[in-house]
Short mmCIF file of C-alpha atoms in Angstrom, two decimals:
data_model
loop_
_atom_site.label_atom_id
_atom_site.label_comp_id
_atom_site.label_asym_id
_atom_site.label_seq_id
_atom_site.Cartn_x
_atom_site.Cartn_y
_atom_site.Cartn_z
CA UNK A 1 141.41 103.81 -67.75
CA UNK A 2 138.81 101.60 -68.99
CA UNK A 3 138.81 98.02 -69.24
CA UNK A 4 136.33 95.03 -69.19
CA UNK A 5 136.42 93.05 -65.61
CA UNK A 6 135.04 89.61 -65.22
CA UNK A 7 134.03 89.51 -61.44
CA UNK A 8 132.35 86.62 -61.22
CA UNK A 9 132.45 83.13 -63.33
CA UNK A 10 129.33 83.48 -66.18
CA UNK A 11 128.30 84.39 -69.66
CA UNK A 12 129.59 87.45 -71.52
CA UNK A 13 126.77 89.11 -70.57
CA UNK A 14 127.98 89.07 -66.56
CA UNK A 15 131.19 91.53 -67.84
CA UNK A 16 131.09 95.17 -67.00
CA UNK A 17 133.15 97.68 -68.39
CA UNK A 18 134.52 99.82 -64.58
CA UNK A 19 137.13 102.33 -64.02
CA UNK A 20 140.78 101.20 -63.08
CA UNK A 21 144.48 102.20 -62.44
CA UNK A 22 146.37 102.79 -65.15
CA UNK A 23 149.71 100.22 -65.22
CA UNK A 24 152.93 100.62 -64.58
CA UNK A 25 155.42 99.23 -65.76
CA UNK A 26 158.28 97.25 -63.79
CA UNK A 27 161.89 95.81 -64.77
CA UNK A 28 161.05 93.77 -68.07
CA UNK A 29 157.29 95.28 -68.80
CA UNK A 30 155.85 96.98 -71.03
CA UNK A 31 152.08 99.31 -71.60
CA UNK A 32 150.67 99.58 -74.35
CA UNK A 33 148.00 101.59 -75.41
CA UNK A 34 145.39 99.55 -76.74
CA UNK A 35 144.18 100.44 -80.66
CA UNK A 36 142.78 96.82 -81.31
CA UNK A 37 142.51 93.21 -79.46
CA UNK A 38 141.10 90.34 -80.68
CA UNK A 39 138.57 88.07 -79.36
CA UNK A 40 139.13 84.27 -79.18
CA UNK A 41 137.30 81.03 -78.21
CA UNK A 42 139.28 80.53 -74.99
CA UNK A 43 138.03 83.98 -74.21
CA UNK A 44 134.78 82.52 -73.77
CA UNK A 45 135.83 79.92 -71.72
CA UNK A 46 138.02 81.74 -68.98
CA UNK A 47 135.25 84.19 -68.27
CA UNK A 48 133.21 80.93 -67.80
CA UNK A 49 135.63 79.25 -65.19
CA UNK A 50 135.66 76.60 -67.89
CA UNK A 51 139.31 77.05 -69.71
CA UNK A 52 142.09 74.72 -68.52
CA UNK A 53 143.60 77.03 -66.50
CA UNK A 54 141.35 79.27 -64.26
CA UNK A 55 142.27 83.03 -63.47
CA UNK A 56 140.85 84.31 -60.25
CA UNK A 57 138.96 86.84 -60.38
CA UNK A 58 138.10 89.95 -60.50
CA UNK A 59 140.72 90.07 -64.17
CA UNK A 60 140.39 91.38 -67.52
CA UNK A 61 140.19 88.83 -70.56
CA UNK A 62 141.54 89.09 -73.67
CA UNK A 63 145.02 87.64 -74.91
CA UNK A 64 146.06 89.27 -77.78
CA UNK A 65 145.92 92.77 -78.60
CA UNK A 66 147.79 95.88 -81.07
CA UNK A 67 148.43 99.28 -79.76
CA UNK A 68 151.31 101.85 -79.29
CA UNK A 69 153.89 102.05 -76.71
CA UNK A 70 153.02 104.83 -73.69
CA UNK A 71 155.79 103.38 -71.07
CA UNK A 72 158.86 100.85 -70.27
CA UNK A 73 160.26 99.54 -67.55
CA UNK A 74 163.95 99.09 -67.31
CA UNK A 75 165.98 96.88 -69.56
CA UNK A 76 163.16 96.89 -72.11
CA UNK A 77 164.22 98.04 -75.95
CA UNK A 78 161.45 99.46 -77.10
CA UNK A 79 160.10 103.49 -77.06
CA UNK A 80 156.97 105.39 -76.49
CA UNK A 81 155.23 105.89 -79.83
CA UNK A 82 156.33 102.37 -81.33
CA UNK A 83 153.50 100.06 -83.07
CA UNK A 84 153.74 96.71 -81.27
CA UNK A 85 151.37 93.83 -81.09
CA UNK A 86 151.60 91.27 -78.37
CA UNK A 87 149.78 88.55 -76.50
CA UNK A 88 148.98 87.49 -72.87
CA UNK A 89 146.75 85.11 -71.26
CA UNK A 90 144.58 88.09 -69.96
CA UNK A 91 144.47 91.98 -70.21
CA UNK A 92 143.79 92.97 -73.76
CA UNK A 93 140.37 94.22 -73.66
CA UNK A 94 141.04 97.30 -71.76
CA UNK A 95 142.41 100.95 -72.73
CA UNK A 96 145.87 100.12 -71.52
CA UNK A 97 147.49 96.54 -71.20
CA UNK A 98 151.03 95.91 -69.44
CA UNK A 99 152.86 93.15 -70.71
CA UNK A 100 156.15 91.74 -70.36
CA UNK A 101 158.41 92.94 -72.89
CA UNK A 102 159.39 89.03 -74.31
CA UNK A 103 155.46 88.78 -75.08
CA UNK A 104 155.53 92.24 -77.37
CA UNK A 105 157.15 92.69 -81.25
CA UNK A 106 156.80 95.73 -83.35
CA UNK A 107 154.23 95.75 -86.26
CA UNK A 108 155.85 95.54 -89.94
CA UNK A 109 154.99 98.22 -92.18
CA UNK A 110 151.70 97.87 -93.88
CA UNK A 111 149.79 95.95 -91.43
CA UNK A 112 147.42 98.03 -89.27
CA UNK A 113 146.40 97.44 -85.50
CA UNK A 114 143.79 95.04 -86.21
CA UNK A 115 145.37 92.96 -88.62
CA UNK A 116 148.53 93.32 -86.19
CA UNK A 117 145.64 91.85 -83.71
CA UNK A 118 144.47 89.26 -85.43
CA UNK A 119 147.18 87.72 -86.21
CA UNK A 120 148.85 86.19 -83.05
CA UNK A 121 147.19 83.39 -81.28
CA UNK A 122 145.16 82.08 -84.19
CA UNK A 123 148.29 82.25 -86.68
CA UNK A 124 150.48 80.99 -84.24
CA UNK A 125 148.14 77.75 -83.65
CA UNK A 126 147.56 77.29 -86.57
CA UNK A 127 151.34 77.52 -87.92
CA UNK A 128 152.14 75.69 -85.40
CA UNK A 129 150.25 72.74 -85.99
CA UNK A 130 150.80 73.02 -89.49
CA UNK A 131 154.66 73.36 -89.97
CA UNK A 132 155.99 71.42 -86.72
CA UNK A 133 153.35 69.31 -85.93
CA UNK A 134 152.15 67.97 -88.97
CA UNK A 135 154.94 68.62 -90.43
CA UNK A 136 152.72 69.40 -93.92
CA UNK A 137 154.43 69.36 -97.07
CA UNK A 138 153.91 70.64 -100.78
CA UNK A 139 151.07 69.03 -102.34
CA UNK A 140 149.67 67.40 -98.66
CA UNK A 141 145.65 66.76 -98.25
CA UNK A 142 144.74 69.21 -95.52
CA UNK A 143 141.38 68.84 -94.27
CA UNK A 144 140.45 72.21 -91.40
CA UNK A 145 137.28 71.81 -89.53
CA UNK A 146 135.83 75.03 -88.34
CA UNK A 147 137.29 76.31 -91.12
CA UNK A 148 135.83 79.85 -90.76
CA UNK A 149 136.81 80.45 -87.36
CA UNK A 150 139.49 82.30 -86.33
CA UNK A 151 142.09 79.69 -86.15
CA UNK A 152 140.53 77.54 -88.87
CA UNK A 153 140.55 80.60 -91.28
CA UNK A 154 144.55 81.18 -90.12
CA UNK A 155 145.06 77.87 -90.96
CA UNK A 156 143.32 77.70 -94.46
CA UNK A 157 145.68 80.89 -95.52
CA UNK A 158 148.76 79.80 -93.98
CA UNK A 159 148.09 76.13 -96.02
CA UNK A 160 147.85 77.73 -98.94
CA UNK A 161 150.65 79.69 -98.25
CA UNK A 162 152.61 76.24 -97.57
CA UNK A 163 151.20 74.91 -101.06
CA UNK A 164 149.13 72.46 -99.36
CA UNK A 165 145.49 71.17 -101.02
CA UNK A 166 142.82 72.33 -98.67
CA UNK A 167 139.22 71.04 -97.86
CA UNK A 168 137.78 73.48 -96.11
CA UNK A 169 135.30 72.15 -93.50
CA UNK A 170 132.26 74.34 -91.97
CA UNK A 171 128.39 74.55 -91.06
CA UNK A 172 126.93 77.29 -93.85
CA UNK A 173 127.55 78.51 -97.16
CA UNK A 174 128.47 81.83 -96.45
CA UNK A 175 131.38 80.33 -94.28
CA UNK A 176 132.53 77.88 -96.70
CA UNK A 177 132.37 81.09 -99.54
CA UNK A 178 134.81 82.81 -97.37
CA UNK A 179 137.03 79.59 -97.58
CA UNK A 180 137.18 79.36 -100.95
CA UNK A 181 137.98 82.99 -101.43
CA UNK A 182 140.70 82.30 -99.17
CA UNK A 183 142.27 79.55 -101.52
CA UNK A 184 140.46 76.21 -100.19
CA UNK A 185 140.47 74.07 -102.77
CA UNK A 186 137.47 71.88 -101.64
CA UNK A 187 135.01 72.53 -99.04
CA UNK A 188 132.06 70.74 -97.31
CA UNK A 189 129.06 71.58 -95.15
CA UNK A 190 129.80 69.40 -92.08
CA UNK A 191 126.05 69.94 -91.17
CA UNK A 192 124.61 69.13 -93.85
CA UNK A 193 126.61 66.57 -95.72
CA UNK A 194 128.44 62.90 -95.06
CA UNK A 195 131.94 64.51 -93.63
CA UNK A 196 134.21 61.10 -93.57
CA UNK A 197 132.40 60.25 -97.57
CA UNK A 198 132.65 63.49 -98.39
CA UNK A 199 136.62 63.98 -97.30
CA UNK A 200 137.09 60.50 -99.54
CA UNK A 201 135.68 61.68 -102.31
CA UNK A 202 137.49 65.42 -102.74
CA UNK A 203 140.89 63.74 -101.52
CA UNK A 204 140.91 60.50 -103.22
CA UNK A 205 141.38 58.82 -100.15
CA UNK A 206 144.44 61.05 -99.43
CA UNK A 207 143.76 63.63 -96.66
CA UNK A 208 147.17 63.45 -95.12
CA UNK A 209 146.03 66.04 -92.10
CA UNK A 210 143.39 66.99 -90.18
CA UNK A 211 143.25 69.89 -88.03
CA UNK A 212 140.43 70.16 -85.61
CA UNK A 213 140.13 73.01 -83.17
CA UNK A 214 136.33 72.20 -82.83
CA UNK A 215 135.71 68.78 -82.00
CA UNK A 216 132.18 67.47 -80.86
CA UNK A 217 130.63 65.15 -83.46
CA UNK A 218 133.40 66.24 -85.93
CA UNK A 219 136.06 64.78 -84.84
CA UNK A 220 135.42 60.93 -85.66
CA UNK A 221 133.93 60.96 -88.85
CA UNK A 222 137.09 63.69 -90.11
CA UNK A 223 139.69 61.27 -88.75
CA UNK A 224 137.87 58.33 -90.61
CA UNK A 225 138.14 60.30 -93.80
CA UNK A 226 141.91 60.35 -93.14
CA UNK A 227 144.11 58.59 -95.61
CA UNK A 228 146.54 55.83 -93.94
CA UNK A 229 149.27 56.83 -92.11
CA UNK A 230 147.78 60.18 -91.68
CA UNK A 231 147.94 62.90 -88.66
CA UNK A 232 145.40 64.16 -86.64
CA UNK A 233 145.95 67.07 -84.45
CA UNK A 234 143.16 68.19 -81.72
CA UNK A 235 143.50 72.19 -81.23
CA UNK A 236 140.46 72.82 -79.27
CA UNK A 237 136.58 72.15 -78.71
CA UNK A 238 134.69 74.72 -79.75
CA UNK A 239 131.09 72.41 -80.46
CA UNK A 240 131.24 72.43 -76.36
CA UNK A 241 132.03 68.42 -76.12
CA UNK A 242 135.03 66.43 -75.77
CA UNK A 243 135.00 63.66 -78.79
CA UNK A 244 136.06 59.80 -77.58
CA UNK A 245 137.86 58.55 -79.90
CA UNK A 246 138.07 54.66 -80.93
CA UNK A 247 141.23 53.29 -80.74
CA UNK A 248 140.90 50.87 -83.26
CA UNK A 249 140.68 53.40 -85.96
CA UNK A 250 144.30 54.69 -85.23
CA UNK A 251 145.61 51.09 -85.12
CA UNK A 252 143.93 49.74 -88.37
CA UNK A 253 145.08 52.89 -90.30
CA UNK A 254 148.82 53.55 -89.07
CA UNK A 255 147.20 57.22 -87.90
CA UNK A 256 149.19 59.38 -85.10
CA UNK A 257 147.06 61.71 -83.30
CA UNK A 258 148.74 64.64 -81.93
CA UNK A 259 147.53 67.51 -79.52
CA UNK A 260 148.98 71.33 -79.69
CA UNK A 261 148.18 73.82 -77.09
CA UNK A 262 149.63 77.52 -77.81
CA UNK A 263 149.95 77.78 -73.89
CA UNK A 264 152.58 75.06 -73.83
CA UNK A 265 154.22 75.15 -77.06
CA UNK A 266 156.52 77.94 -76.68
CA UNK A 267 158.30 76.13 -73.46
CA UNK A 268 158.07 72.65 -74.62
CA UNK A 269 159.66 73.59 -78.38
CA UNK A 270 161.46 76.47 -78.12
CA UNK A 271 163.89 76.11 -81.48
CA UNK A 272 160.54 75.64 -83.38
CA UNK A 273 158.53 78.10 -81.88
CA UNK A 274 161.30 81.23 -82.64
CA UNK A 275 161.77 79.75 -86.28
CA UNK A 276 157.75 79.17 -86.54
CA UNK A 277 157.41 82.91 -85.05
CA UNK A 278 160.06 83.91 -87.51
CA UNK A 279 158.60 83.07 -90.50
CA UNK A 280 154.97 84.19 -89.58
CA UNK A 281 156.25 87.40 -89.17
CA UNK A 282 157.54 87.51 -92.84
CA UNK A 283 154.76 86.33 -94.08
CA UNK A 284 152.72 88.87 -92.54
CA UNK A 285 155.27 91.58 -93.70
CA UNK A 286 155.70 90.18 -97.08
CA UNK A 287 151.47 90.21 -97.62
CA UNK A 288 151.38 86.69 -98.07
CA UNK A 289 149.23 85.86 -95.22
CA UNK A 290 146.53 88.84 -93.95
CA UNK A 291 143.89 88.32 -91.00
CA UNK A 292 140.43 88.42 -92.31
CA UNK A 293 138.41 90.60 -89.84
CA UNK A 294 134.39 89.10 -89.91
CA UNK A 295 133.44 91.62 -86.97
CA UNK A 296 134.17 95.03 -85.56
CA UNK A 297 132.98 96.08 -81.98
CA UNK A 298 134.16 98.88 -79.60
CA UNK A 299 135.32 98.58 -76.38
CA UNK A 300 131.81 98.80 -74.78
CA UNK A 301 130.19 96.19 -76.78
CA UNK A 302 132.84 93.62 -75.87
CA UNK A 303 130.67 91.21 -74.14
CA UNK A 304 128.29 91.02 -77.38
CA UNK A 305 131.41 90.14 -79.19
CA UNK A 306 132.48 87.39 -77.12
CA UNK A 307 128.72 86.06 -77.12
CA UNK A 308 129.11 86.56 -81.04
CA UNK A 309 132.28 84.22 -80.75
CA UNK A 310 130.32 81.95 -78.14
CA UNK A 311 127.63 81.09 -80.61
CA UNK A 312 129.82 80.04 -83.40
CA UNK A 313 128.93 83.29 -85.92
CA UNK A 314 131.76 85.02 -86.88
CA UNK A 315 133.85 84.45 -89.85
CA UNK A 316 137.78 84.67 -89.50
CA UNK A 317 138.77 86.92 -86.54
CA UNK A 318 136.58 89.48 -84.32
CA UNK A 319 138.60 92.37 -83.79
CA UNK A 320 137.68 94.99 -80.31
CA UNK A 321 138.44 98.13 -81.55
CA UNK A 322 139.46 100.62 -78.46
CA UNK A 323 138.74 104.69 -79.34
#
């Protein structure tokens, strides 16, 4: 089969698409044939030796994918021919994934393999933060930076889905159009205009959440713009810099600053992540939440889609589509 190998730490452009074994599956596993994976931020940094965990190489990135059933191992429920999406750490990009069988669910009816795609890791984080960190209520100020991205887009739908008030946070027009489509309620050009004024002004001085999962020069002036007593929660850093944060803001205004990691989440809250998972998938199922795919590539153009991802341009999610 084909799949894209990283065989050396480097930019997307150091990937090369090579010949290898077909899987097979053992007690537990499960391949899938791959009809769709999507492409995230952490992508980038793995093949970069720069993600928190490193994978030795020579492996195949990509964590969450769509695709049909071709073979089980033993004990696993599931039959060749079924529609399943699942996620990994690594392995999506390739003709062929094997995955264990816990990490694998069956796609509802009226989703299709990219949507099905799509939806994992950035819904998940962004739910996630949402519903058990936050803990975000009817009515609730919530202000998304990178609000186009992949998980920033998740997590404008799945607020609006909650009832919250968005402000949708991002760097061009054309992003923050997308937003408001979307349901954002407010938005603001974070390059262009004051961000902690600007958050005042649409909220009232009631932003009651903050999600960042870009950080860099972001970060302070969004958690200055939060009302008191308000939550912060740090997803990721996709500007490429760590922010420091002064203390002395979180003391004078009663704010708690939180950090969720999808990696971790699922072993260190187990009740919440089933009843978070749960209630994604119905939402999915139901229609009230859909993916919004910027980007298209095949299979052989993957490392132009993670450089596409790298350099901040897509729009929602950027879906590998595998022939």
């Amino acid at each position: 089969m084909r799949a894209v190998v990283c065989r050396r730490y480097g930019p997307p452009e150091d990937l090369v698409i090579d010949e290898v074994p077909d899987p097979t599956p053992r007690p537990g596993e499960v391949v899938v044939r791959v009809r769709a994976a999507a492409v995230n931020f952490p992508d980038v940094l793995l093949i970069d030796g720069k993600y928190q965990v490193r994978i030795p190489v020579p492996f195949t990135p990509g964590s969450e994918l769509a695709g049909d059933v071709v073979a089980v191992g033993e004990g696993v429920n599931l039959a060749p021919g079924e529609r399943v999406s699942g996620t990994a750490f690594v392995g999506a990009f390739a003709e062929q994934a094997l995955l264990p069988a816990e990490a694998v669910s069956t796609i509802p009816d009226g989703a299709d393999y990219a949507a099905a795609a799509a939806f994992g890791v950035a819904y998940r984080t962004a739910y996630h933060a949402l519903r058990s960190v936050a803990q975000v209520a009817e009515g609730d100020w919530v202000v998304v930076l990178g609000a186009a991205g992949g998980v920033g887009l998740a997590a404008v739908d799945l607020a609006v889905a909650m009832k919250a008030r968005v402000l949708a946070a991002a760097s061009t027009e054309e992003k923050l159009e997308v937003c408001r489509r979307r349901g954002a309620e407010a938005t603001v050009d974070y390059d262009r205009e004051d961000l902690k004024s600007r958050i005042r002004e649409l909220t009232g001085d009631g932003a009651r959440v903050v999600l960042d999962p870009v950080g860099g020069p972001y970060s302070e002036p969004a958690l200055r713009g939060l009302g008191r007593g308000g939550v912060f929660v740090t997803l990721g850093y996709a500007a490429g810099a760590i922010p420091a944060i002064p203390l002395n803001l979180v003391l004078l205004k009663g704010i708690t600053i939180r950090g969720m990691e999808i990696r971790t989440f699922l072993g260190d809250h187990p009740v919440e992540a089933e009843r978070d998972m749960a209630e994604l998938r119905a939402m999915l199922a139901d229609g009230r939440i859909r993916p919004y795919i910027g980007a298209r590539f095949a299979l052989a153009d993957t490392p132009a889609a993670l450089r596409y991802v790298a350099e901040r341009k897509s729009i929602g999610k950027v879906v590998i589509e595998v022939d």
